Amino acid sequence: FAFLVAMSIRHFALEAFRIPTASMEPMLYGDPGFFTGDNVVVDKLTRRFRGVQRWDVTVFQFPQPEVESPNGSRGTKPAIDADGERLQRLFLRPLTYSNFVKRAIALPGDRFYIANGDLHLWDETTHAFTVARKPARTQEALWQPVLQHGAQADYLPWEPSAGATVAAAGEQLKLSFSATDAAVRCTQPFSNVYLKPGPVRAVWLPAPESDIGSIVEVSMVKPMFTAVGRTGNLWDFEHWRFLRLTTKDLDSTQHLPVLNDAMNEYVGDLRVSGTLTTLTGTLTLSLKQGSAAEYALTVTDKGWALGGTVSASGGDAVIGKTVTLAHLDGQVIVTIDGVEKVRTSVPEVDPNAQRARVTFTGAGSATVADLRIDRDVHYANRGFLTDTSTEYRYWQNKVNSLTEGEDRDNAQNTIRSIETTRAQMRGKPVEQLTLAEKTARWGYSPDTAITVPAGAYLMLGDNSPMSLDGRMWGFVPAENLRGRALAVLLPWTRWRIVR
């Protein structure tokens, strides 16, 4: 009886899942090791009544049929071979029903496109596309620190111009300005990097492809390391090549492990925050988007003022309080000690064409504590968002060069995925697609917007540059949904509510 009750709870209400891949980093840590990936509890019951909501972290059955690979080290393989024959056999070689975990982005009936790292949804009220904005608790969980002053004592990515000085005073940053045009600029690039703390391989460039480099311990806020007798920086893609220590913690062992290639986009949704402990004169924090836009927050002992592309002001005292300036999902937001003072919509900017920059200017001196810069999720251009004609031809040549075997089956499955995903997004059968339509970009602009069919969901990973998700294999049918991830249970040091 106890066994039946336990199985009923597991089937209908709650079940534990282990995260085996890195596709949801840094929200969820994945790893092929049993005790090293996050273990989450999944709510299966609520889904039956409320359904899957946008931004839910969802567990679902992989929509493409797979079977166990004859080569055990490869895990699974497509259940359809290169000649279109089904490979599963009842009892002898059944389907594997692999479980994946991603975030639900687009729901049945949505009309959407993805651009500048954001999801854009059609609004029937305004008859226009608008950037989809996340609930406050979800957004707070999705902000990820990319710079935290004091996290690494020897890391000071601030460059003063003539007439300005910058120095670290423990966990505080000291700034002073003796000229009106003096500035202190942040030198760290805001590229689309997702990386949990831990080891990576660092290779000094130029180096041959065969050079596997040195293993170093880094994180997004502790990027400095020493390798091959040199001091390196995780953000320095010009002089270093970085590789994940293993590709087994990714969705596919075929993933390119080179971070430089996978994370080659730049983010524009940033939040800069800090506590102003001392101030003599004025201090201005500027968040610029290339030459397209600038949001400049100036603080004095009498209040604050927002200038540049947006104008606003207030008489709130700021000394000793945490001040935040953010650009997020097509809005600029200013908060003081958690109280929102400004939230206004601003024009969209392509962060790859107009790189985000953070700069301090002023007159006098200031000390800032707890200074940090966070970034939002940025959906990278992969899968149906890109032109895959070169990749398509490569896999066609691969199929033609092989006569049989698992590699040929996998190559044909990649071709099949490219074709069927484009067919889903365009809303017509594969047979009706032209060769150009099978590989062309789609869903990246209002003119190429996609309508989600009934009973289907688009699932994307937070680790967008390296996630194998709906951009590569299309929609997930409603019957494949298992439930919503509620909390990380193990390891104990990672316990948290999943947002």
mmCIF file of C-alpha atoms in Angstrom, residues 14-380:
data_model
loop_
_atom_site.group_PDB
_atom_site.id
_atom_site.type_symbol
_atom_site.label_atom_id
_atom_site.label_comp_id
_atom_site.label_asym_id
_atom_site.label_seq_id
_atom_site.Cartn_x
_atom_site.Cartn_y
_atom_site.Cartn_z
ATOM 1 C CA LEU A 14 5.855 15.370 -7.183
ATOM 2 C CA GLU A 15 8.978 13.792 -8.592
ATOM 3 C CA ALA A 16 12.712 14.425 -8.234
ATOM 4 C CA PHE A 17 14.847 14.981 -11.331
ATOM 5 C CA ARG A 18 18.590 15.368 -11.703
ATOM 6 C CA ILE A 19 19.850 18.092 -14.065
ATOM 7 C CA PRO A 20 22.416 16.367 -16.316
ATOM 8 C CA THR A 21 23.309 19.257 -18.660
ATOM 9 C CA ALA A 22 24.443 22.875 -18.572
ATOM 10 C CA SER A 23 21.621 24.291 -20.710
ATOM 11 C CA MET A 24 19.997 26.129 -17.775
ATOM 12 C CA GLU A 25 23.162 27.658 -16.315
ATOM 13 C CA PRO A 26 23.486 29.577 -14.173
ATOM 14 C CA MET A 27 19.904 29.138 -12.894
ATOM 15 C CA LEU A 28 20.437 25.363 -12.621
ATOM 16 C CA TYR A 29 23.787 23.600 -12.620
ATOM 17 C CA GLY A 30 23.990 20.463 -14.713
ATOM 18 C CA ASP A 31 26.598 17.745 -14.711
ATOM 19 C CA PRO A 32 26.702 14.089 -15.800
ATOM 20 C CA GLY A 33 27.971 13.109 -12.333
ATOM 21 C CA PHE A 34 25.157 11.859 -10.089
ATOM 22 C CA PHE A 35 26.038 14.040 -7.088
ATOM 23 C CA THR A 36 27.363 17.063 -8.968
ATOM 24 C CA GLY A 37 24.319 18.227 -10.962
ATOM 25 C CA ASP A 38 21.398 19.981 -9.275
ATOM 26 C CA ASN A 39 18.575 17.722 -8.124
ATOM 27 C CA VAL A 40 15.177 19.422 -8.385
ATOM 28 C CA VAL A 41 11.670 18.547 -7.268
ATOM 29 C CA VAL A 42 9.069 18.891 -10.016
ATOM 30 C CA ASP A 43 5.418 19.778 -9.468
ATOM 31 C CA LYS A 44 3.276 17.627 -11.778
ATOM 32 C CA LEU A 45 -0.083 18.313 -10.166
ATOM 33 C CA THR A 46 -0.455 22.078 -10.597
ATOM 34 C CA ARG A 47 0.187 21.830 -14.328
ATOM 35 C CA ARG A 48 -3.049 19.871 -14.718
ATOM 36 C CA PHE A 49 -5.032 22.881 -13.464
ATOM 37 C CA ARG A 50 -3.075 26.033 -14.326
ATOM 38 C CA GLY A 51 -1.147 24.745 -17.330
ATOM 39 C CA VAL A 52 2.401 25.786 -18.190
ATOM 40 C CA GLN A 53 2.882 29.549 -17.900
ATOM 41 C CA ARG A 54 5.377 31.717 -19.712
ATOM 42 C CA TRP A 55 8.824 31.696 -18.014
ATOM 43 C CA ASP A 56 8.111 28.448 -16.098
ATOM 44 C CA VAL A 57 11.179 26.201 -15.800
ATOM 45 C CA THR A 58 9.608 23.056 -17.228
ATOM 46 C CA VAL A 59 10.549 19.379 -17.388
ATOM 47 C CA PHE A 60 9.351 17.627 -20.542
ATOM 48 C CA GLN A 61 9.961 14.578 -22.654
ATOM 49 C CA PHE A 62 12.297 15.268 -25.570
ATOM 50 C CA PRO A 63 10.053 15.578 -28.650
ATOM 51 C CA GLN A 64 12.325 13.643 -31.007
ATOM 52 C CA PRO A 65 12.235 9.822 -30.611
ATOM 53 C CA GLU A 66 15.506 8.256 -29.458
ATOM 54 C CA VAL A 67 16.844 4.807 -28.596
ATOM 55 C CA GLU A 68 19.907 3.616 -26.720
ATOM 56 C CA SER A 69 23.069 3.829 -28.789
ATOM 57 C CA PRO A 70 24.865 0.535 -29.473
ATOM 58 C CA ASN A 71 27.947 2.449 -28.456
ATOM 59 C CA GLY A 72 27.244 2.966 -24.755
ATOM 60 C CA SER A 73 29.518 6.000 -24.444
ATOM 61 C CA ARG A 74 27.255 7.943 -26.818
ATOM 62 C CA GLY A 75 24.122 7.532 -24.704
ATOM 63 C CA THR A 76 21.194 7.866 -27.103
ATOM 64 C CA LYS A 77 20.752 8.146 -30.847
ATOM 65 C CA PRO A 78 17.826 9.034 -33.148
ATOM 66 C CA ALA A 79 15.176 6.319 -33.388
ATOM 67 C CA ILE A 80 15.044 6.818 -37.166
ATOM 68 C CA ASP A 81 18.051 5.833 -39.261
ATOM 69 C CA ALA A 82 19.385 7.637 -42.316
ATOM 70 C CA ASP A 83 17.105 5.616 -44.605
ATOM 71 C CA GLY A 84 13.968 6.459 -42.637
ATOM 72 C CA GLU A 85 13.658 3.088 -40.881
ATOM 73 C CA ARG A 86 12.473 2.981 -37.253
ATOM 74 C CA LEU A 87 15.090 1.480 -34.935
ATOM 75 C CA GLN A 88 13.079 0.849 -31.773
ATOM 76 C CA ARG A 89 12.050 -2.729 -30.980
ATOM 77 C CA LEU A 90 9.495 -3.661 -28.345
ATOM 78 C CA PHE A 91 11.300 -4.925 -25.210
ATOM 79 C CA LEU A 92 14.583 -5.337 -27.099
ATOM 80 C CA ARG A 93 15.267 -1.674 -27.931
ATOM 81 C CA PRO A 94 12.492 0.600 -26.617
ATOM 82 C CA LEU A 95 12.369 4.376 -26.890
ATOM 83 C CA THR A 96 14.345 6.144 -24.153
ATOM 84 C CA TYR A 97 11.882 8.982 -23.356
ATOM 85 C CA SER A 98 14.648 11.357 -22.246
ATOM 86 C CA ASN A 99 13.605 14.222 -19.956
ATOM 87 C CA PHE A 100 14.806 17.748 -20.700
ATOM 88 C CA VAL A 101 14.477 20.940 -18.649
ATOM 89 C CA LYS A 102 14.078 24.383 -20.261
ATOM 90 C CA ARG A 103 12.119 27.578 -19.786
ATOM 91 C CA ALA A 104 8.724 27.953 -21.480
ATOM 92 C CA ILE A 105 9.070 31.019 -23.715
ATOM 93 C CA ALA A 106 6.259 30.935 -26.273
ATOM 94 C CA LEU A 107 2.810 29.420 -25.607
ATOM 95 C CA PRO A 108 0.040 28.102 -27.876
ATOM 96 C CA GLY A 109 -1.377 30.893 -30.044
ATOM 97 C CA ASP A 110 1.515 33.307 -29.452
ATOM 98 C CA ARG A 111 2.896 35.262 -32.388
ATOM 99 C CA PHE A 112 6.530 36.058 -31.668
ATOM 100 C CA TYR A 113 9.998 36.785 -32.896
ATOM 101 C CA ILE A 114 13.386 36.946 -31.142
ATOM 102 C CA ALA A 115 15.757 39.875 -31.715
ATOM 103 C CA ASN A 116 18.452 41.698 -29.741
ATOM 104 C CA GLY A 117 18.365 38.842 -27.235
ATOM 105 C CA ASP A 118 14.706 39.496 -26.315
ATOM 106 C CA LEU A 119 11.386 37.800 -26.963
ATOM 107 C CA HIS A 120 8.889 40.014 -28.818
ATOM 108 C CA LEU A 121 5.154 39.200 -28.631
ATOM 109 C CA TRP A 122 2.242 40.457 -30.714
ATOM 110 C CA ASP A 123 -0.198 42.488 -28.619
ATOM 111 C CA GLU A 124 -3.792 42.269 -29.876
ATOM 112 C CA THR A 125 -4.692 45.440 -27.956
ATOM 113 C CA THR A 126 -2.031 47.725 -29.416
ATOM 114 C CA HIS A 127 -1.633 45.750 -32.662
ATOM 115 C CA ALA A 128 2.131 45.891 -32.315
ATOM 116 C CA PHE A 129 5.012 43.736 -31.121
ATOM 117 C CA THR A 130 6.352 44.465 -27.636
ATOM 118 C CA VAL A 131 9.223 42.987 -25.634
ATOM 119 C CA ALA A 132 7.984 40.273 -23.277
ATOM 120 C CA ARG A 133 8.771 41.238 -19.690
ATOM 121 C CA LYS A 134 9.248 38.755 -16.903
ATOM 122 C CA PRO A 135 7.466 38.787 -13.510
ATOM 123 C CA ALA A 136 9.449 40.634 -10.836
ATOM 124 C CA ARG A 137 10.466 37.526 -8.860
ATOM 125 C CA THR A 138 11.519 35.689 -11.997
ATOM 126 C CA GLN A 139 13.498 38.687 -13.230
ATOM 127 C CA GLU A 140 15.296 39.079 -9.903
ATOM 128 C CA ALA A 141 16.378 35.434 -10.077
ATOM 129 C CA LEU A 142 17.544 35.840 -13.677
ATOM 130 C CA TRP A 143 19.856 38.794 -13.013
ATOM 131 C CA GLN A 144 23.340 37.290 -13.057
ATOM 132 C CA PRO A 145 26.416 39.122 -11.699
ATOM 133 C CA VAL A 146 29.140 39.671 -14.277
ATOM 134 C CA LEU A 147 31.169 42.156 -12.235
ATOM 135 C CA GLN A 148 31.309 42.394 -8.461
ATOM 136 C CA HIS A 149 33.887 44.730 -6.975
ATOM 137 C CA GLY A 150 35.919 42.989 -4.287
ATOM 138 C CA ALA A 151 35.028 39.450 -5.355
ATOM 139 C CA GLN A 152 38.601 39.054 -6.629
ATOM 140 C CA ALA A 153 41.105 41.313 -4.927
ATOM 141 C CA ASP A 154 43.428 41.827 -7.915
ATOM 142 C CA TYR A 155 40.664 42.460 -10.448
ATOM 143 C CA LEU A 156 39.982 46.151 -11.112
ATOM 144 C CA PRO A 157 38.502 46.568 -14.624
ATOM 145 C CA TRP A 158 38.235 50.370 -14.462
ATOM 146 C CA GLU A 159 40.319 52.719 -16.615
ATOM 147 C CA PRO A 160 40.608 56.408 -15.645
ATOM 148 C CA SER A 161 41.178 59.149 -18.193
ATOM 149 C CA ALA A 162 43.356 62.208 -17.548
ATOM 150 C CA GLY A 163 42.025 64.092 -14.540
ATOM 151 C CA ALA A 164 40.431 61.036 -12.906
ATOM 152 C CA THR A 165 41.640 58.383 -10.473
ATOM 153 C CA VAL A 166 40.192 55.063 -9.375
ATOM 154 C CA ALA A 167 41.354 52.782 -6.581
ATOM 155 C CA ALA A 168 40.128 49.845 -4.542
ATOM 156 C CA ALA A 169 39.633 50.414 -0.831
ATOM 157 C CA GLY A 170 38.784 46.929 0.324
ATOM 158 C CA GLU A 171 35.295 46.190 -0.950
ATOM 159 C CA GLN A 172 34.729 49.832 -1.895
ATOM 160 C CA LEU A 173 35.651 51.685 -5.057
ATOM 161 C CA LYS A 174 37.118 55.196 -4.665
ATOM 162 C CA LEU A 175 36.632 57.678 -7.509
ATOM 163 C CA SER A 176 37.896 61.237 -7.882
ATOM 164 C CA PHE A 177 37.654 63.782 -10.702
ATOM 165 C CA SER A 178 39.713 66.968 -11.085
ATOM 166 C CA ALA A 179 38.596 67.875 -14.615
ATOM 167 C CA THR A 180 35.111 68.338 -16.045
ATOM 168 C CA ASP A 181 35.673 65.889 -18.893
ATOM 169 C CA ALA A 182 37.442 63.240 -16.780
ATOM 170 C CA ALA A 183 35.938 59.737 -16.738
ATOM 171 C CA VAL A 184 36.437 56.255 -15.319
ATOM 172 C CA ARG A 185 35.433 53.613 -17.853
ATOM 173 C CA CYS A 186 34.634 49.951 -17.240
ATOM 174 C CA THR A 187 36.948 47.897 -19.454
ATOM 175 C CA GLN A 188 35.178 44.558 -19.104
ATOM 176 C CA PRO A 189 33.239 43.578 -22.248
ATOM 177 C CA PHE A 190 29.653 42.456 -21.717
ATOM 178 C CA SER A 191 29.668 39.365 -23.908
ATOM 179 C CA ASN A 192 27.077 36.612 -23.695
ATOM 180 C CA VAL A 193 29.010 34.408 -21.268
ATOM 181 C CA TYR A 194 27.301 31.881 -18.996
ATOM 182 C CA LEU A 195 29.642 29.900 -16.807
ATOM 183 C CA LYS A 196 29.277 28.285 -13.425
ATOM 184 C CA PRO A 197 32.283 28.642 -11.088
ATOM 185 C CA GLY A 198 34.821 25.918 -11.699
ATOM 186 C CA PRO A 199 37.520 24.660 -14.033
ATOM 187 C CA VAL A 200 37.980 25.516 -17.705
ATOM 188 C CA ARG A 201 40.875 25.053 -20.072
ATOM 189 C CA ALA A 202 42.739 28.232 -21.015
ATOM 190 C CA VAL A 203 44.917 28.266 -24.142
ATOM 191 C CA TRP A 204 47.242 31.187 -24.876
ATOM 192 C CA LEU A 205 46.886 32.456 -28.453
ATOM 193 C CA PRO A 206 48.224 31.906 -30.985
ATOM 194 C CA ALA A 207 48.299 28.184 -30.353
ATOM 195 C CA PRO A 208 47.589 25.129 -32.510
ATOM 196 C CA GLU A 209 44.156 23.496 -32.291
ATOM 197 C CA SER A 210 45.825 20.491 -30.669
ATOM 198 C CA ASP A 211 46.921 22.579 -27.659
ATOM 199 C CA ILE A 212 44.557 21.657 -24.798
ATOM 200 C CA GLY A 213 45.928 24.428 -22.555
ATOM 201 C CA SER A 214 45.955 24.583 -18.767
ATOM 202 C CA ILE A 215 43.114 23.932 -16.356
ATOM 203 C CA VAL A 216 42.218 27.064 -14.357
ATOM 204 C CA GLU A 217 39.514 27.921 -11.819
ATOM 205 C CA VAL A 218 37.364 30.909 -12.826
ATOM 206 C CA SER A 219 33.871 32.353 -12.586
ATOM 207 C CA MET A 220 32.082 35.327 -14.129
ATOM 208 C CA VAL A 221 32.958 37.554 -11.151
ATOM 209 C CA LYS A 222 36.391 35.947 -10.498
ATOM 210 C CA PRO A 223 37.821 35.926 -14.020
ATOM 211 C CA MET A 224 41.552 36.325 -13.284
ATOM 212 C CA PHE A 225 43.902 33.318 -13.453
ATOM 213 C CA THR A 226 47.509 32.336 -14.065
ATOM 214 C CA ALA A 227 48.426 29.871 -16.814
ATOM 215 C CA VAL A 228 51.552 29.122 -18.868
ATOM 216 C CA GLY A 229 53.395 31.793 -16.875
ATOM 217 C CA ARG A 230 50.915 34.528 -17.808
ATOM 218 C CA THR A 231 48.111 36.348 -16.037
ATOM 219 C CA GLY A 232 44.858 35.852 -17.920
ATOM 220 C CA ASN A 233 41.272 37.054 -17.842
ATOM 221 C CA LEU A 234 38.147 35.050 -18.723
ATOM 222 C CA TRP A 235 36.768 38.041 -20.645
ATOM 223 C CA ASP A 236 39.881 38.364 -22.827
ATOM 224 C CA PHE A 237 38.836 36.386 -25.904
ATOM 225 C CA GLU A 238 41.435 38.187 -28.020
ATOM 226 C CA HIS A 239 44.436 36.576 -26.337
ATOM 227 C CA TRP A 240 42.982 33.378 -24.870
ATOM 228 C CA ARG A 241 40.916 30.475 -26.111
ATOM 229 C CA PHE A 242 38.662 28.978 -23.448
ATOM 230 C CA LEU A 243 37.244 25.471 -23.547
ATOM 231 C CA ARG A 244 34.860 23.754 -21.195
ATOM 232 C CA LEU A 245 36.625 20.987 -19.334
ATOM 233 C CA THR A 246 34.061 18.510 -20.640
ATOM 234 C CA THR A 247 31.258 18.634 -23.181
ATOM 235 C CA LYS A 248 29.345 15.851 -21.439
ATOM 236 C CA ASP A 249 27.580 18.430 -19.251
ATOM 237 C CA LEU A 250 26.088 20.033 -22.368
ATOM 238 C CA ASP A 251 22.973 18.838 -24.159
ATOM 239 C CA SER A 252 25.051 17.097 -26.779
ATOM 240 C CA THR A 253 28.625 15.807 -26.930
ATOM 241 C CA GLN A 254 28.730 17.317 -30.444
ATOM 242 C CA HIS A 255 28.635 20.820 -28.960
ATOM 243 C CA LEU A 256 31.654 22.944 -29.757
ATOM 244 C CA PRO A 257 33.356 23.385 -26.380
ATOM 245 C CA VAL A 258 35.133 26.620 -27.332
ATOM 246 C CA LEU A 259 33.519 29.440 -25.367
ATOM 247 C CA ASN A 260 34.971 32.091 -27.680
ATOM 248 C CA ASP A 261 32.948 30.782 -30.621
ATOM 249 C CA ALA A 262 29.734 29.941 -28.800
ATOM 250 C CA MET A 263 29.492 33.149 -26.787
ATOM 251 C CA ASN A 264 30.277 35.707 -29.467
ATOM 252 C CA GLU A 265 27.268 37.991 -28.938
ATOM 253 C CA TYR A 266 27.009 40.986 -26.625
ATOM 254 C CA VAL A 267 24.290 41.785 -24.112
ATOM 255 C CA GLY A 268 22.536 45.114 -23.706
ATOM 256 C CA ASP A 269 20.271 44.436 -20.713
ATOM 257 C CA LEU A 270 22.421 45.425 -17.728
ATOM 258 C CA ARG A 271 21.853 46.574 -14.163
ATOM 259 C CA VAL A 272 24.463 48.689 -12.340
ATOM 260 C CA SER A 273 24.039 49.092 -8.588
ATOM 261 C CA GLY A 274 26.042 50.318 -5.613
ATOM 262 C CA THR A 275 25.781 52.040 -2.244
ATOM 263 C CA LEU A 276 27.092 55.607 -2.160
ATOM 264 C CA THR A 277 28.988 55.840 1.139
ATOM 265 C CA THR A 278 30.655 59.217 0.609
ATOM 266 C CA LEU A 279 30.155 62.005 -1.924
ATOM 267 C CA THR A 280 31.782 65.390 -2.417
ATOM 268 C CA GLY A 281 30.347 67.251 -5.406
ATOM 269 C CA THR A 282 28.555 65.169 -8.028
ATOM 270 C CA LEU A 283 28.826 61.674 -9.446
ATOM 271 C CA THR A 284 27.315 60.540 -12.758
ATOM 272 C CA LEU A 285 26.806 56.922 -13.747
ATOM 273 C CA SER A 286 26.367 56.538 -17.520
ATOM 274 C CA LEU A 287 25.002 53.459 -19.239
ATOM 275 C CA LYS A 288 25.668 53.936 -22.942
ATOM 276 C CA GLN A 289 24.577 51.834 -25.903
ATOM 277 C CA GLY A 290 27.244 52.766 -28.401
ATOM 278 C CA SER A 291 26.308 56.046 -30.038
ATOM 279 C CA ALA A 292 22.588 55.193 -30.133
ATOM 280 C CA ALA A 293 21.519 55.972 -26.555
ATOM 281 C CA GLU A 294 22.833 57.132 -23.193
ATOM 282 C CA TYR A 295 21.214 57.019 -19.767
ATOM 283 C CA ALA A 296 23.118 59.202 -17.274
ATOM 284 C CA LEU A 297 22.158 59.134 -13.594
ATOM 285 C CA THR A 298 23.665 62.074 -11.654
ATOM 286 C CA VAL A 299 23.550 62.111 -7.845
ATOM 287 C CA THR A 300 24.357 64.905 -5.370
ATOM 288 C CA ASP A 301 23.746 65.438 -1.669
ATOM 289 C CA LYS A 302 20.446 67.072 -2.666
ATOM 290 C CA GLY A 303 18.974 64.371 -4.907
ATOM 291 C CA TRP A 304 19.288 62.748 -8.316
ATOM 292 C CA ALA A 305 18.595 63.457 -11.995
ATOM 293 C CA LEU A 306 18.405 61.175 -15.028
ATOM 294 C CA GLY A 307 19.621 62.698 -18.277
ATOM 295 C CA GLY A 308 20.634 61.727 -21.782
ATOM 296 C CA THR A 309 17.990 59.854 -23.773
ATOM 297 C CA VAL A 310 15.533 60.009 -20.828
ATOM 298 C CA SER A 311 14.921 62.888 -18.407
ATOM 299 C CA ALA A 312 13.675 62.615 -14.800
ATOM 300 C CA SER A 313 14.699 63.914 -11.369
ATOM 301 C CA GLY A 314 13.934 63.650 -7.671
ATOM 302 C CA GLY A 315 14.928 65.102 -4.318
ATOM 303 C CA ASP A 316 15.540 61.812 -2.537
ATOM 304 C CA ALA A 317 18.600 61.576 -0.315
ATOM 305 C CA VAL A 318 21.058 59.087 -1.810
ATOM 306 C CA ILE A 319 24.033 59.051 0.583
ATOM 307 C CA GLY A 320 24.167 55.679 2.306
ATOM 308 C CA LYS A 321 21.535 54.203 0.002
ATOM 309 C CA THR A 322 21.723 51.654 -2.797
ATOM 310 C CA VAL A 323 21.222 53.280 -6.184
ATOM 311 C CA THR A 324 20.411 51.220 -9.287
ATOM 312 C CA LEU A 325 20.357 52.107 -12.976
ATOM 313 C CA ALA A 326 19.133 49.374 -15.332
ATOM 314 C CA HIS A 327 18.347 48.861 -18.997
ATOM 315 C CA LEU A 328 15.985 45.887 -19.255
ATOM 316 C CA ASP A 329 13.615 44.575 -21.926
ATOM 317 C CA GLY A 330 13.197 47.926 -23.685
ATOM 318 C CA GLN A 331 12.927 49.970 -20.475
ATOM 319 C CA VAL A 332 15.175 52.138 -18.302
ATOM 320 C CA ILE A 333 14.672 51.726 -14.565
ATOM 321 C CA VAL A 334 16.044 53.733 -11.613
ATOM 322 C CA THR A 335 15.597 52.557 -8.020
ATOM 323 C CA ILE A 336 16.819 53.938 -4.690
ATOM 324 C CA ASP A 337 16.969 51.472 -1.814
ATOM 325 C CA GLY A 338 14.622 49.184 -3.699
ATOM 326 C CA VAL A 339 12.012 51.889 -4.335
ATOM 327 C CA GLU A 340 11.348 52.407 -8.035
ATOM 328 C CA LYS A 341 11.709 56.043 -9.122
ATOM 329 C CA VAL A 342 11.762 55.722 -12.916
ATOM 330 C CA ARG A 343 10.476 53.082 -15.340
ATOM 331 C CA THR A 344 10.080 54.225 -18.916
ATOM 332 C CA SER A 345 10.139 52.573 -22.331
ATOM 333 C CA VAL A 346 13.033 53.367 -24.664
ATOM 334 C CA PRO A 347 13.809 52.520 -28.311
ATOM 335 C CA GLU A 348 15.362 49.144 -29.059
ATOM 336 C CA VAL A 349 19.069 48.945 -29.806
ATOM 337 C CA ASP A 350 21.058 46.071 -31.285
ATOM 338 C CA PRO A 351 23.673 45.326 -28.570
ATOM 339 C CA ASN A 352 26.037 43.733 -31.084
ATOM 340 C CA ALA A 353 26.098 46.865 -33.238
ATOM 341 C CA GLN A 354 25.920 49.287 -30.299
ATOM 342 C CA ARG A 355 28.013 47.832 -27.464
ATOM 343 C CA ALA A 356 27.000 48.629 -23.910
ATOM 344 C CA ARG A 357 29.472 50.717 -21.874
ATOM 345 C CA VAL A 358 29.473 51.734 -18.211
ATOM 346 C CA THR A 359 31.250 54.978 -17.231
ATOM 347 C CA PHE A 360 31.597 57.201 -14.161
ATOM 348 C CA THR A 361 32.108 60.958 -14.477
ATOM 349 C CA GLY A 362 31.753 63.763 -11.945
ATOM 350 C CA ALA A 363 33.198 66.644 -10.020
ATOM 351 C CA GLY A 364 34.831 65.925 -6.691
ATOM 352 C CA SER A 365 35.111 62.452 -5.178
ATOM 353 C CA ALA A 366 32.945 59.514 -4.176
ATOM 354 C CA THR A 367 33.174 56.103 -2.559
ATOM 355 C CA VAL A 368 30.897 53.298 -3.728
ATOM 356 C CA ALA A 369 30.336 50.064 -1.810
ATOM 357 C CA ASP A 370 28.846 46.799 -3.094
ATOM 358 C CA LEU A 371 29.341 47.902 -6.686
ATOM 359 C CA ARG A 372 28.135 45.264 -9.126
ATOM 360 C CA ILE A 373 26.902 44.846 -12.666
ATOM 361 C CA ASP A 374 24.298 42.190 -13.491
ATOM 362 C CA ARG A 375 23.023 40.971 -16.847
ATOM 363 C CA ASP A 376 19.737 39.502 -18.043
ATOM 364 C CA VAL A 377 19.113 36.400 -20.147
ATOM 365 C CA HIS A 378 20.084 37.068 -23.766
ATOM 366 C CA TYR A 379 18.692 34.648 -26.353
ATOM 367 C CA ALA A 380 21.485 33.989 -28.825
#
